[in-house]
Short mmCIF file of C-alpha atoms in Angstrom, two decimals:
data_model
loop_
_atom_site.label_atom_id
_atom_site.label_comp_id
_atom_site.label_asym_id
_atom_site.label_seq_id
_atom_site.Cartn_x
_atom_site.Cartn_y
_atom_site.Cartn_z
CA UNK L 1098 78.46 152.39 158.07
CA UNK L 1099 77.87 148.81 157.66
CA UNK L 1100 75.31 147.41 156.51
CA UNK L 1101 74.43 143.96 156.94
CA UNK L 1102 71.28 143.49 154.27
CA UNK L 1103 73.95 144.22 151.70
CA UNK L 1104 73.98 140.67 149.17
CA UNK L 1105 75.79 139.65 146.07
CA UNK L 1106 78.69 138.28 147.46
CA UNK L 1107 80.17 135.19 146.45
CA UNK L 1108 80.51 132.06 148.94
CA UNK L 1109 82.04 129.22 149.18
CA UNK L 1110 85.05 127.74 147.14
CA UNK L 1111 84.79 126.02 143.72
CA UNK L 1112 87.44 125.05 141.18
CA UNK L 1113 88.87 128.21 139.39
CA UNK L 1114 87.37 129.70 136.39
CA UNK L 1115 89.52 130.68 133.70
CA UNK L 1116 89.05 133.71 131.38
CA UNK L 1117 92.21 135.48 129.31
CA UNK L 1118 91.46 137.20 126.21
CA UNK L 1119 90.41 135.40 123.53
CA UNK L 1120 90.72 132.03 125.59
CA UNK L 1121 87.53 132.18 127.63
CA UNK L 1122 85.44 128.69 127.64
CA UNK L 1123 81.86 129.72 128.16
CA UNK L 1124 79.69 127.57 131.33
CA UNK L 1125 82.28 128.04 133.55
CA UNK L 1126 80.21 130.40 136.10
CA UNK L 1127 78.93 128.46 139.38
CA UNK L 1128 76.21 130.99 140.42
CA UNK L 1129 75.64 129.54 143.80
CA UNK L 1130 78.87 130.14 145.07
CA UNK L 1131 79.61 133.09 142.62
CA UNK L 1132 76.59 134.83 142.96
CA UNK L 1133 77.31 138.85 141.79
CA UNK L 1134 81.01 138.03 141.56
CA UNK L 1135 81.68 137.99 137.88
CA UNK L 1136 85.37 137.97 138.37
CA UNK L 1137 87.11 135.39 136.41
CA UNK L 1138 91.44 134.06 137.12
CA UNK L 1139 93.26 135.54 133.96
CA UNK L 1140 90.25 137.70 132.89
CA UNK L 1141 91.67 141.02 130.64
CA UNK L 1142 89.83 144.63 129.78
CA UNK L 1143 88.67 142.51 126.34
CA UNK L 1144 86.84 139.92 128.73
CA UNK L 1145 84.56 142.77 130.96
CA UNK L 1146 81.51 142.14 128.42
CA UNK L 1147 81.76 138.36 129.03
CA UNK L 1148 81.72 139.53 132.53
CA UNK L 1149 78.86 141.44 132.47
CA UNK L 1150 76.63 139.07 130.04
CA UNK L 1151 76.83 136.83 133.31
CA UNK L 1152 76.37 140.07 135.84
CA UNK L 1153 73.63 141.66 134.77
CA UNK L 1154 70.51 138.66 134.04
CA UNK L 1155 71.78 137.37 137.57
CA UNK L 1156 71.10 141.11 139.04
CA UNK L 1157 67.86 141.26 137.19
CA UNK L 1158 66.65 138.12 138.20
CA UNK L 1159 67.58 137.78 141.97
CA UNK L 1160 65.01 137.61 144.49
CA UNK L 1161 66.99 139.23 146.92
CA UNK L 1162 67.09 142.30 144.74
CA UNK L 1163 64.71 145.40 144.36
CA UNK L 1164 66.66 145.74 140.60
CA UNK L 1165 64.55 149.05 139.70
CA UNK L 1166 64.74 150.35 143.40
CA UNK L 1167 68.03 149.21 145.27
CA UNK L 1168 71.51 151.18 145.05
CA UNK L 1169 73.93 148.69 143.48
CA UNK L 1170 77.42 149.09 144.23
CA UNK L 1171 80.10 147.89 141.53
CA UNK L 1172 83.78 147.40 141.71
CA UNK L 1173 85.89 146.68 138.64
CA UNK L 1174 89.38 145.61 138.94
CA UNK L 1175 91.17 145.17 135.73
CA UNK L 1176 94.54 145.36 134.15
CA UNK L 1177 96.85 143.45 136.05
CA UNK L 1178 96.41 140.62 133.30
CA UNK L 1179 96.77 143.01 130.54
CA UNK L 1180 100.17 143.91 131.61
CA UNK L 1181 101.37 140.55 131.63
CA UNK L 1182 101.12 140.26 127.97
CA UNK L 1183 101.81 143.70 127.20
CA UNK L 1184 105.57 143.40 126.59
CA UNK L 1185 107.05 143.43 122.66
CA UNK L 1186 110.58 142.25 123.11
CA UNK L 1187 111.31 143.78 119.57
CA UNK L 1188 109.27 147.17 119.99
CA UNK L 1189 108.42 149.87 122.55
CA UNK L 1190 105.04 150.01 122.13
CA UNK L 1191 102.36 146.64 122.87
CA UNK L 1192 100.12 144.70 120.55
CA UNK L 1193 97.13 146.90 119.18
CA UNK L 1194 94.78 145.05 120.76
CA UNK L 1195 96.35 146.03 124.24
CA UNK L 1196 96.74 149.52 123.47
CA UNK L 1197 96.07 152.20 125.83
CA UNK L 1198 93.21 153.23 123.66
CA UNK L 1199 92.06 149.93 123.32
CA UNK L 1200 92.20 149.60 127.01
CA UNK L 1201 90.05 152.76 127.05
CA UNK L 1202 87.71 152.28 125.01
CA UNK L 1203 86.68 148.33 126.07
CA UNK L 1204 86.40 150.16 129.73
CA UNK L 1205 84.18 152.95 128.31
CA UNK L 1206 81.77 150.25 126.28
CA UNK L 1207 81.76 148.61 130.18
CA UNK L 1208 80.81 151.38 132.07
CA UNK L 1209 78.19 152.69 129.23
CA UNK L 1210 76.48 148.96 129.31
CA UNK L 1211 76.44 149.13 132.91
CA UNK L 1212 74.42 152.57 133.09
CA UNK L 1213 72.02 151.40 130.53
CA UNK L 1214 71.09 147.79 132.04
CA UNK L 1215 71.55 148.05 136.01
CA UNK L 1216 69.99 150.86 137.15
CA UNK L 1217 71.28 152.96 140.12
CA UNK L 1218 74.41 151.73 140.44
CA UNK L 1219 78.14 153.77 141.53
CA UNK L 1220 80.62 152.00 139.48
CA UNK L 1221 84.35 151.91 141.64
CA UNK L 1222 87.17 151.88 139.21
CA UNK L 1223 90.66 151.02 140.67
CA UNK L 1224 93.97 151.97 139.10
CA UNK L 1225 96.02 149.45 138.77
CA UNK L 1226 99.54 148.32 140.41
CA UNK L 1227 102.69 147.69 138.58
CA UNK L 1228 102.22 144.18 139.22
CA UNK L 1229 105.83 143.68 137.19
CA UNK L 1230 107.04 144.06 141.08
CA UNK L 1231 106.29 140.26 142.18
CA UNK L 1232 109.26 139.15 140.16
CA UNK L 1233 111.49 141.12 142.94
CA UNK L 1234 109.25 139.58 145.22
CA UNK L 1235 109.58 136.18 144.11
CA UNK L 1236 112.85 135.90 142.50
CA UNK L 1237 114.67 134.65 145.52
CA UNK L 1238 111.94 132.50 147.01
CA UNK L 1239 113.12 128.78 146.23
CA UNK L 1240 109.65 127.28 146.55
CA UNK L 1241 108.54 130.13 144.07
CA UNK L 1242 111.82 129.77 141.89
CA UNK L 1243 110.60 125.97 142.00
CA UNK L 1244 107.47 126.12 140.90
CA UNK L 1245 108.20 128.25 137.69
CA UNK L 1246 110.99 126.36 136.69
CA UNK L 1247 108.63 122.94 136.75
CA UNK L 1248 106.51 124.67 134.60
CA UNK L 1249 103.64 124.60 137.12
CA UNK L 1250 102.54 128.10 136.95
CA UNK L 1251 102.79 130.33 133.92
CA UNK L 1252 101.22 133.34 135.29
CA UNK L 1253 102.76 136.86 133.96
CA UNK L 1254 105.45 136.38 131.14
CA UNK L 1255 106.69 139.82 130.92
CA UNK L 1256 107.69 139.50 134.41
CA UNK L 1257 109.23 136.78 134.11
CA UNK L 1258 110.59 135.39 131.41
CA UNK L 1259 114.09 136.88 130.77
CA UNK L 1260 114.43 137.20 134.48
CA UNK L 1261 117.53 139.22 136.01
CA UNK L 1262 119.15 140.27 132.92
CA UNK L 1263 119.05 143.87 131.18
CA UNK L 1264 116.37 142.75 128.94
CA UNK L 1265 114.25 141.55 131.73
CA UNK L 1266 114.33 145.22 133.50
CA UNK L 1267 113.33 146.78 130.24
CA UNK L 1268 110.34 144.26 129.86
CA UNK L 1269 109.34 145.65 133.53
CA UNK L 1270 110.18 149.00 132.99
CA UNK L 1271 107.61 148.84 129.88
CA UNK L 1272 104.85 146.61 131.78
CA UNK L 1273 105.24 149.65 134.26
CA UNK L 1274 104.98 152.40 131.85
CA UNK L 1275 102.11 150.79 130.47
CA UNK L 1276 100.31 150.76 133.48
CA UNK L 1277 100.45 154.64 133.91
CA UNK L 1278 99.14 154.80 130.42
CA UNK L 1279 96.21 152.40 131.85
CA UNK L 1280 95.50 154.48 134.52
CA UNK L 1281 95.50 157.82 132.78
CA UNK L 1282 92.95 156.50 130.71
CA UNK L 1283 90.43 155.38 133.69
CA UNK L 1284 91.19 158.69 135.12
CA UNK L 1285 89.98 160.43 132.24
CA UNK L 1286 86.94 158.20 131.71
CA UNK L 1287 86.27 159.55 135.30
CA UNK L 1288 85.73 162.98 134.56
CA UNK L 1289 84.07 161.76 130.97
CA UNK L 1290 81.07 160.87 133.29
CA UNK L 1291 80.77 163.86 135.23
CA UNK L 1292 78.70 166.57 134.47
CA UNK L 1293 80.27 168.44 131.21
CA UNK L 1294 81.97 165.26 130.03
CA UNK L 1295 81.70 163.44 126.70
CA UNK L 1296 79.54 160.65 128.75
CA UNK L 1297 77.40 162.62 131.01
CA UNK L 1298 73.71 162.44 130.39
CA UNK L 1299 71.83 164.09 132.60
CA UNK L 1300 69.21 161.33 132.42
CA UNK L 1301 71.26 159.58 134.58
CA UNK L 1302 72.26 162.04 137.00
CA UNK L 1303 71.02 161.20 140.20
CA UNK L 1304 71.12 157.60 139.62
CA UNK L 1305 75.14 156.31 138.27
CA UNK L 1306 78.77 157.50 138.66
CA UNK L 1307 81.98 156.75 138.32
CA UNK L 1308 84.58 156.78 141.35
CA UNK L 1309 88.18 156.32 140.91
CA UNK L 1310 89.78 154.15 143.51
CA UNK L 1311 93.68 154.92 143.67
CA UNK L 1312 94.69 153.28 146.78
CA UNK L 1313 96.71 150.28 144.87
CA UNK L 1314 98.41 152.86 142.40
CA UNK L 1315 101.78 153.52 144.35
CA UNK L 1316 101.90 150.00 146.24
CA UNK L 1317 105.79 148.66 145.65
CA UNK L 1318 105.35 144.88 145.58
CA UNK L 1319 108.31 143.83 145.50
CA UNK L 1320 108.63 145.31 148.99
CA UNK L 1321 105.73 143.36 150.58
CA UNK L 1322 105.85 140.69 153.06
CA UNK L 1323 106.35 137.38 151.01
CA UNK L 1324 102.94 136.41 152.41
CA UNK L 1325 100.98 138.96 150.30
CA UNK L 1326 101.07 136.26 147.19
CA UNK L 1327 99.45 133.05 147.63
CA UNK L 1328 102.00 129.84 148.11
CA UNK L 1329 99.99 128.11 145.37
CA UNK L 1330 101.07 130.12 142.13
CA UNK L 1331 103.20 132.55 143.80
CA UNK L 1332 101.07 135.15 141.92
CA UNK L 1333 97.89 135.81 143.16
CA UNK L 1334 97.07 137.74 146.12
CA UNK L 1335 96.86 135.82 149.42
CA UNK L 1336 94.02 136.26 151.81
CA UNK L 1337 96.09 138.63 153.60
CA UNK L 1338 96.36 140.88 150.99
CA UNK L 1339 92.54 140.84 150.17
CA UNK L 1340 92.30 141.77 153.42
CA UNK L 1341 94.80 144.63 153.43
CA UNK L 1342 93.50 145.51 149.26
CA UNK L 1343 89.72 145.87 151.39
CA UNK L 1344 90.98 147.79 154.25
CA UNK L 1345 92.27 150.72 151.64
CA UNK L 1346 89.18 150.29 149.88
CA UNK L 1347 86.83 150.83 152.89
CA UNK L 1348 89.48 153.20 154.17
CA UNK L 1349 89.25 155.71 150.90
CA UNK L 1350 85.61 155.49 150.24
CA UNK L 1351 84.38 158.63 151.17
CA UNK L 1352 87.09 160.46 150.89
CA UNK L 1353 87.81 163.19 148.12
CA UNK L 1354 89.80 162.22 145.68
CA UNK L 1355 92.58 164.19 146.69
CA UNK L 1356 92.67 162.71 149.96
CA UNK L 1357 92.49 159.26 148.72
CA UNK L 1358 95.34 156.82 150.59
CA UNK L 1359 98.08 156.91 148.05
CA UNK L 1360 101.47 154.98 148.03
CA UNK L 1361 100.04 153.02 150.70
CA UNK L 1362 101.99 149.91 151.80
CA UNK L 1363 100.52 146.92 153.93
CA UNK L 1364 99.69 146.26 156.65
CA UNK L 1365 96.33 149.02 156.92
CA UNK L 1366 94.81 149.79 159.52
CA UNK L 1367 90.74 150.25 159.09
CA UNK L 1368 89.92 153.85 160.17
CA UNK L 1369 86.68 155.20 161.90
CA UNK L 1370 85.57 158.59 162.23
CA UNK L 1371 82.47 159.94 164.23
CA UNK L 1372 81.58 162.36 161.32
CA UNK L 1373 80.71 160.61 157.91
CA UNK L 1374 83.06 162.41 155.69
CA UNK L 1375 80.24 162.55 152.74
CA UNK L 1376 78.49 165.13 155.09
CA UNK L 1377 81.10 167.93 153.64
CA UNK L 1378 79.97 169.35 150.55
CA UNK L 1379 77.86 169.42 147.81
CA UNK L 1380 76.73 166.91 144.87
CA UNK L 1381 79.01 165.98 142.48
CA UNK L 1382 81.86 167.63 144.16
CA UNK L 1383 84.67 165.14 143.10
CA UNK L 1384 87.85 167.14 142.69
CA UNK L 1385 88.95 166.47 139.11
CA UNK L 1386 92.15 165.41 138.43
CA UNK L 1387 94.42 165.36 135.14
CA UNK L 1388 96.01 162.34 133.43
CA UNK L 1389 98.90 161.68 135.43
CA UNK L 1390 96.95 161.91 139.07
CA UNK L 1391 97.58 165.81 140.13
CA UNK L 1392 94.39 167.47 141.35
CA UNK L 1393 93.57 170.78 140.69
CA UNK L 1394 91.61 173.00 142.66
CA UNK L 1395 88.39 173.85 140.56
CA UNK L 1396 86.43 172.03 143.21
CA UNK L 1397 85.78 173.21 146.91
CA UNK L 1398 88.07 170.83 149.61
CA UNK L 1399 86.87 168.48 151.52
CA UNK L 1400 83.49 167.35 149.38
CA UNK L 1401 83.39 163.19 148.95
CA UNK L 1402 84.36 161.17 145.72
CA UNK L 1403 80.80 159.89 146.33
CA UNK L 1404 77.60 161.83 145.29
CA UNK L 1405 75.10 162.56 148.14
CA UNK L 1406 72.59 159.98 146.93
CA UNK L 1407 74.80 156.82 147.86
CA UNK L 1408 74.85 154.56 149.51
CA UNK L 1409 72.33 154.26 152.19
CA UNK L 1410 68.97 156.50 153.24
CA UNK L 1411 71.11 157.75 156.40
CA UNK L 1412 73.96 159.24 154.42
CA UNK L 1413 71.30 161.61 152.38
CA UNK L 1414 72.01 165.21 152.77
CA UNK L 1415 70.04 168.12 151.68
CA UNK L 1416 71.26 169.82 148.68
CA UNK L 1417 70.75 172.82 146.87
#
């Protein structure tokens, strides 16, 4: 239900703050207007710890926060940047440094740091989109076609760059591959963190986890509404596709991970249901699922992607 005491959300406008790999000027943050939004335009899986150095002192020092006490709720949405330099013309695979193990393992270090210094806190983890699709989106736009061939926006070479030739689809094809390599490695981090994986400690038990959000997964972008990107870079998502991004988000948060929204193209609708679908089963239920997505059935139907304990007194339910 919503709750309207929930804070940390950032307000206002400011001038964009740019963060991309190793090019990531420090004092950039404006913590009036940013508040507990850490995101940065740009910002890669390498740039998460610059993320959280400004996260977590603001959490611990906020007034508005009980830090020991209050559930914390945490989204992470990274990749899309990643992909956009992934791309070797001259080899199949990317740069080390963008590896899917390298991807993996940055994420891990995140999610680790974030269970150590904020306590009680569900961590939402989307997979990503194969964000190669806004050059079909955008090829035939002229105002977009204009602005890229001023030079005015740079945003997403491997898109790009060798445009509607056979070299261009195999840059895509690979930024797209990549991205299911990306998102087998979140999934697995997933189950790492339940109980039995590599990361589980029961010390934590009752008080962090790790939810998988795969609403965005399946999206085809180059089949959106040209509105979805924003007129100013012709890259970024426009206001209405925040809007539609939240609706899945708020649409799939309860649900089991097998019942997720999946392949879900805008516009969505926001969904209400008399019975709070984290009422079904038992803690810890999460179906698991294997690398490429497919559930298995090792876990009773029905029983929410989010344990028991979160995210409000109301929603508690008596376990045994």
């Amino acid at each position: 239900r919503f709750n309207p005491n929930v804070t940390g959300f950032s307000l206002g406008d400011h001038i964009a703050e740019f963060c991309a790999g190793p090019l990531c000027p420090p004092f950039q943050y404006h913590p009036r207007h940013d508040r507990f939004n850490a995101a940065q335009s740009g910002a890669m899986a390498v740039n998460l710890m610059h993320e959280l150095g400004y996260l977590v002192p603001r959490v611990k020092k906020s007034e508005d926060v009980d830090f020991e006490g209050a559930w914390k709720h945490l989204t992470l949405f990274i990749m899309s940047n990643d992909l956009c330099l992934s791309c070797t013309p001259l080899s199949p695979s990317p740069p080390t440094w963008l590896s899917p193990s390298a991807f993996s393992r940055t994420l891990e270090s995140a999610l680790l740091l974030i269970r150590s210094q904020i306590p009680r806190t569900l961590v939402t983890v989307l997979l990503g989109l194969n964000v190669s699709g806004v050059y079909d989106l955008t090829k035939d736009d002229p105002g977009c076609a204009a602005l890229r061939h001023s030079g005015a926006v740079f945003e997403c070479t491997c898109a790009f760059t060798l445009g509607s030739t056979p070299a261009g689809d195999a840059l895509r094809a690979q930024m797209d591959a990549q991205a299911q390599l990306y998102n087998a490695a979140i999934l697995e981090l997933r189950t790492s963190f339940q109980p039995g994986g590599r990361n589980y400690d029961p010390t934590y038990g009752d008080t962090f986890a790790v939810v998988v959000e795969p609403g965005m997964a399946g999206v085809r972008v180059g089949a959106w509404p040209g509105d979805m990107l924003s007129g100013v870079d012709c890259f970024h998502p426009s206001g209405r596709a925040h809007a539609w991004m939240a609706a899945v988000m708020w649409n799939n948060l309860h649900l089991p991970f097998a019942d997720k929204i999946r392949l879900h193209d805008p516009p969505a609708r926001l969904n209400w249901t008399s019975t709070p679908p984290w009422t079904r089963g038992s803690r810890h239920g999460a179906r698991r699922a294997g690398p490429a997505g497919d559930d298995d059935d090792s876990h009773p139907a029905g029983v929410s992607e989010v344990p028991l304990w979160c995210p409000t007194a109301e929603s508690r339910v008596a376990t045994t």
